[in-house]
Coordinates of C-alpha atoms in Angstrom, one line a residue:
X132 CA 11.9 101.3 32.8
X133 CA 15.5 100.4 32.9
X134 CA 14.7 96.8 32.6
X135 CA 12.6 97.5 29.7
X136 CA 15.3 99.9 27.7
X137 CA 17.5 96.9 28.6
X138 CA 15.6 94.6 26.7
X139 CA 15.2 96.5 23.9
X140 CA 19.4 96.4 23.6
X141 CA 19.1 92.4 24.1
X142 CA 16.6 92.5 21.3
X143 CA 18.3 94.8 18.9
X144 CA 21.8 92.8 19.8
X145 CA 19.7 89.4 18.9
X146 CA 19.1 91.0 15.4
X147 CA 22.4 92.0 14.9
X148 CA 23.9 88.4 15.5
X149 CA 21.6 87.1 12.9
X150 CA 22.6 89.9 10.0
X151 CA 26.4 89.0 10.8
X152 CA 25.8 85.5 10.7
X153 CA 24.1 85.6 7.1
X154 CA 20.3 86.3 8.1
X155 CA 19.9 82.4 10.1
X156 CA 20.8 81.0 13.2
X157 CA 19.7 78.1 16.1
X158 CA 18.7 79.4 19.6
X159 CA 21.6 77.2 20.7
X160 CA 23.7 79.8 18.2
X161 CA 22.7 82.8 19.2
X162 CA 22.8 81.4 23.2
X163 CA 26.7 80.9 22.3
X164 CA 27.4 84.4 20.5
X165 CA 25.4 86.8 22.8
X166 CA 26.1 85.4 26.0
X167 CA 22.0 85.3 27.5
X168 CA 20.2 82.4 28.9
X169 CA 18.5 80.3 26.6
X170 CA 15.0 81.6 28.4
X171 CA 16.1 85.1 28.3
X172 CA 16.9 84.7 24.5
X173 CA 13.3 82.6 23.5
X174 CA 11.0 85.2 25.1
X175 CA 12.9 88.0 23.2
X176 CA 12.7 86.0 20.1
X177 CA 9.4 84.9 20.6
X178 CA 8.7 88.9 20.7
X179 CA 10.2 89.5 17.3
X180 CA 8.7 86.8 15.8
X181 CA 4.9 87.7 16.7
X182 CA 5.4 91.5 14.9
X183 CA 7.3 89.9 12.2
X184 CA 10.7 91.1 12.6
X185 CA 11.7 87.7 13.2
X186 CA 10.1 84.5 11.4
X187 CA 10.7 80.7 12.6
X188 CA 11.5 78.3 10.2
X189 CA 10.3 74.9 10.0
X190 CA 13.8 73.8 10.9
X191 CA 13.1 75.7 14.4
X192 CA 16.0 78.2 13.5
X193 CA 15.6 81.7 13.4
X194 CA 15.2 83.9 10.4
X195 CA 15.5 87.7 9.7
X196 CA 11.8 88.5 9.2
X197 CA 10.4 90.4 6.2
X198 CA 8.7 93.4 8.4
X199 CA 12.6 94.6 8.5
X200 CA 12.5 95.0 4.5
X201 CA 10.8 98.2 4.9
X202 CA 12.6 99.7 7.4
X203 CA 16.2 98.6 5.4
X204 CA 14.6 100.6 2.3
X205 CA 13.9 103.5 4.4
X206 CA 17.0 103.6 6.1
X207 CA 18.5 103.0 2.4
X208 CA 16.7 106.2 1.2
X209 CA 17.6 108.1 4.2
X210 CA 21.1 107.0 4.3
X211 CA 21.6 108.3 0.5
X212 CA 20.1 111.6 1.1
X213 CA 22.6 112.4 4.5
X214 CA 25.0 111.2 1.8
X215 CA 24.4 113.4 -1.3
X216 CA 26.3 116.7 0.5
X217 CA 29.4 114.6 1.1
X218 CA 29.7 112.6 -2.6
X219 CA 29.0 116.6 -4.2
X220 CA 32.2 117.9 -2.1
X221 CA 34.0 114.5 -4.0
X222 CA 32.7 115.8 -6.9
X223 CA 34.0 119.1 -6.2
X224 CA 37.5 117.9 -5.1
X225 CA 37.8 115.4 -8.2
X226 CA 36.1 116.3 -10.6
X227 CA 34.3 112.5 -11.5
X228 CA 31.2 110.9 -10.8
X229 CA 30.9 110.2 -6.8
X230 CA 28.5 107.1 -5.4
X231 CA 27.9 105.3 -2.4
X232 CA 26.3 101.6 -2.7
X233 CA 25.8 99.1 -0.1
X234 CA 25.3 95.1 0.2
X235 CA 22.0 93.6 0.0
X236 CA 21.6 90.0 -0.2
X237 CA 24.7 89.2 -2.7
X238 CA 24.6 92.5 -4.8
X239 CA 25.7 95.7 -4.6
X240 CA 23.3 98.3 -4.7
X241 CA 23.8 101.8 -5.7
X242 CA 22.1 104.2 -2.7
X243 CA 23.4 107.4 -4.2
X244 CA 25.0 109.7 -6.8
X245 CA 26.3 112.9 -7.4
X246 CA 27.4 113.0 -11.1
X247 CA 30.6 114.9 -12.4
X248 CA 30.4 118.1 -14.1
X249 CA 32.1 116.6 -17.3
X250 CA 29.9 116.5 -20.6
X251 CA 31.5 112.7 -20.6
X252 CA 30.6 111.1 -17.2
X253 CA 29.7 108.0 -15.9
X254 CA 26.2 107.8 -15.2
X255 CA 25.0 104.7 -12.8
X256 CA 20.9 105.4 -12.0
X257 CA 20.2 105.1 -8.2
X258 CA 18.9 101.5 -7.4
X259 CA 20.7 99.6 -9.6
X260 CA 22.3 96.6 -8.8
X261 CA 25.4 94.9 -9.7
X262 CA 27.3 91.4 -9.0
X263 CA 30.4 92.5 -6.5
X264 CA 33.1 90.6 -8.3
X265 CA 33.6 93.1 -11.2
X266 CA 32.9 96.5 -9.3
X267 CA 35.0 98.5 -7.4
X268 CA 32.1 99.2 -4.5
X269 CA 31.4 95.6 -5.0
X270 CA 35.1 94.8 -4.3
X271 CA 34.8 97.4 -0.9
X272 CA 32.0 95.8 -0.1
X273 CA 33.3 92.4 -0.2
X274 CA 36.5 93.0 1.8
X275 CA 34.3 93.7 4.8
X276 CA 33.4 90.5 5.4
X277 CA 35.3 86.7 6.0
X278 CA 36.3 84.8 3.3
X279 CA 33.8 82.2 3.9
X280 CA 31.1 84.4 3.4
X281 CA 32.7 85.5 -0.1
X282 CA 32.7 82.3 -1.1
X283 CA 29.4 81.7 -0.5
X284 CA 28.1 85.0 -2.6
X285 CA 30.8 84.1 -5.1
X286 CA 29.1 80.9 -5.2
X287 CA 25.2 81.7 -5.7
X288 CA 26.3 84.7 -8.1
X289 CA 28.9 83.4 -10.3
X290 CA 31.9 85.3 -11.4
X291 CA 30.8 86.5 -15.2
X292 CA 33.5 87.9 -17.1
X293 CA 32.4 91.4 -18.2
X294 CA 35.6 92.0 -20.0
X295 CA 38.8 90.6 -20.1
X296 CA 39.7 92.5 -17.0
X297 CA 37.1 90.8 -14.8
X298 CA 38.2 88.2 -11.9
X299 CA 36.7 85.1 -12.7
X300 CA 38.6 82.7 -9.7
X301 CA 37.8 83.3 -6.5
X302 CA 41.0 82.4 -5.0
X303 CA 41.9 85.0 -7.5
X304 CA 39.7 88.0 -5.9
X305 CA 40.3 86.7 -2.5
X306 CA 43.9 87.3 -2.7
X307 CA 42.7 90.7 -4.4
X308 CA 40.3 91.5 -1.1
X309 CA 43.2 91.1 1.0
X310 CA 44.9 93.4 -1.1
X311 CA 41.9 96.0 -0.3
X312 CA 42.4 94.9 2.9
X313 CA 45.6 95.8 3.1
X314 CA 45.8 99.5 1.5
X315 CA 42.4 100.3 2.3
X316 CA 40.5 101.2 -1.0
X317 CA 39.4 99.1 -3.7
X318 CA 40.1 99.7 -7.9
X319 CA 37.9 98.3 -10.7
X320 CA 40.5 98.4 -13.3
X321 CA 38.2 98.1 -15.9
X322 CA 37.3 95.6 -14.9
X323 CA 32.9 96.0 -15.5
X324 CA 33.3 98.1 -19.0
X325 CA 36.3 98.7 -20.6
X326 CA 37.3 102.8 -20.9
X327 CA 35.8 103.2 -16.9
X328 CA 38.1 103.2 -14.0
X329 CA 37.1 103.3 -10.5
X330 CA 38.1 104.1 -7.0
X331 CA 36.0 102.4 -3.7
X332 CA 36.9 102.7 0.1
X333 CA 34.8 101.0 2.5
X334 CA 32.4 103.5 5.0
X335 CA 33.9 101.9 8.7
X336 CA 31.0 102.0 10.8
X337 CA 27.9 102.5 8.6
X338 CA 25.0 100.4 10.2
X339 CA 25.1 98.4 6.9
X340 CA 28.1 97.1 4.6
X341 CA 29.0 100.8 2.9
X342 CA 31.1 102.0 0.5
X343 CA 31.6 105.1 -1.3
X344 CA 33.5 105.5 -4.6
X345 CA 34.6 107.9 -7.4
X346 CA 34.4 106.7 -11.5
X347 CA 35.4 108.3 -14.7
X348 CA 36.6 107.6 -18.4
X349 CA 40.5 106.1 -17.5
X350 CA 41.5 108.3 -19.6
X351 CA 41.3 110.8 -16.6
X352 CA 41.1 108.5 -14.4
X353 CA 44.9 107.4 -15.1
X354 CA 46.6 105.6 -12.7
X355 CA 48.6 108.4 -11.5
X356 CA 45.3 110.0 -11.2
X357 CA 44.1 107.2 -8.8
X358 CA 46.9 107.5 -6.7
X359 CA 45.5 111.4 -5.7
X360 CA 42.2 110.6 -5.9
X361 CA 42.7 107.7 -3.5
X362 CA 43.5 110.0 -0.2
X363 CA 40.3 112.5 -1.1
X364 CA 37.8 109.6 -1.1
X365 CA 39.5 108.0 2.1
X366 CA 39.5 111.3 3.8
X367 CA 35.2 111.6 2.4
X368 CA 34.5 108.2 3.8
X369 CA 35.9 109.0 7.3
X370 CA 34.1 112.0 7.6
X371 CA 30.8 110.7 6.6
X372 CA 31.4 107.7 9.1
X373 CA 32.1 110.2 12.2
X374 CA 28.7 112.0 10.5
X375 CA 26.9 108.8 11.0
X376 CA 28.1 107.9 14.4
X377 CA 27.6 111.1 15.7
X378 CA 24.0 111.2 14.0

């Protein structure tokens, strides 16, 4: 039994490598990176591959395999409803629109929403997607991963210029990740739609690239208003990440 709960972890660990590494990697790769023999690692894979969680492509590398779509939309559903309590209480403490969106493929994806109480409010509908560059979750999102994977999103999606406000270099917004890096939250100064201003911290520890954010008209959503808001949705995000670990 202990053997077998053992390879399970291999398994789930084999997975893992190949979600950090883009979806895609060579048995010599994920020899390298997990540390298994090569034997150890082809039986396992071999595993995955016959109930489709795996797929092997005619290169011979391994590939995330589409049986795992439905789980990652469950989990996405699941994931929105344990967050729902948590963006209300941001809704509560601020007074705007709280969401929670996370990374699929190169977009952000909106999970969750708890709209604000105001007669004006920003309003995103759950499931939408949006390009990363422009967006503060997008931005959140982003700085979670390595430059080099940026690039390559940055790459497939382009960098459209939804108002003057919008990054359109990516040496440009990767000097603004590090930024987000740095003091932990990320802004979308109008950056999407001019009048709408936007605070996103990253969720450390989700299972998935996370992030939760607040949004309103900047007319209330001044500056000096971000600067209070900024602690409240930090302090949400670390809760909700010790909720998830603990879960």
């Amino acid at each position: 039994m202990a053997e077998a709960v053992r390879s399970l972890e291999r398994a789930f660990e084999l997975l893992e490598h190949l979600a950090d590494a883009g979806g895609e990697m060579a048995l010599s790769e994920l020899t390298e990176v997990s540390g298994l023999p090569m034997p150890t690692i082809y039986r396992l894979m071999r595993t995955l591959v016959n109930h489709g969680y795996v797929r092997q492509e005619p290169s011979k590398r391994y590939a995330l395999g589409p049986r795992l779509i439905r789980l990652g939309e469950t989990a996405n559903r699941l994931l929105g409803t344990w967050a729902r309590p948590v963006l209300a209480r941001l809704v509560d403490d601020v007074g705007e629109t709280a969401n929670m969106a996370v990374l699929e493929g190169d977009e952000a994806v909106y999970v969750a929403q708890v709209p604000s109480k105001h007669s004006m409010r920003m309003f995103t509908e759950v499931g939408r997607r949006v390009q990363p560059h422009c967006t503060g979750v997008g931005k959140a999102l982003l700085s979670q991963l390595p430059d080099e994977r940026v690039r390559e999103i940055l790459g497939r999606t382009g960098m459209a210029a939804h108002t003057p406000n919008t990054f359109t270099d990516q040496d440009a917004l990767l000097a603004e990740l590090r930024r987000v890096r740095e003091q932990g939250f990320a802004l979308d100064d109008e950056e999407q739609e001019i009048g709408v201003r936007c605070v996103a911290v990253p969720l450390r520890g989700a299972p998935a690239l996370t992030a939760l954010s607040v949004s309103g008209p900047s007319g209330r959503m001044t500056h000096e208003a971000v600067a209070d808001v900024v602690p409240i949705v930090r302090d949400a995000a670390d809760r909700f990440a010790k909720e998830l670990g603990g879960a």
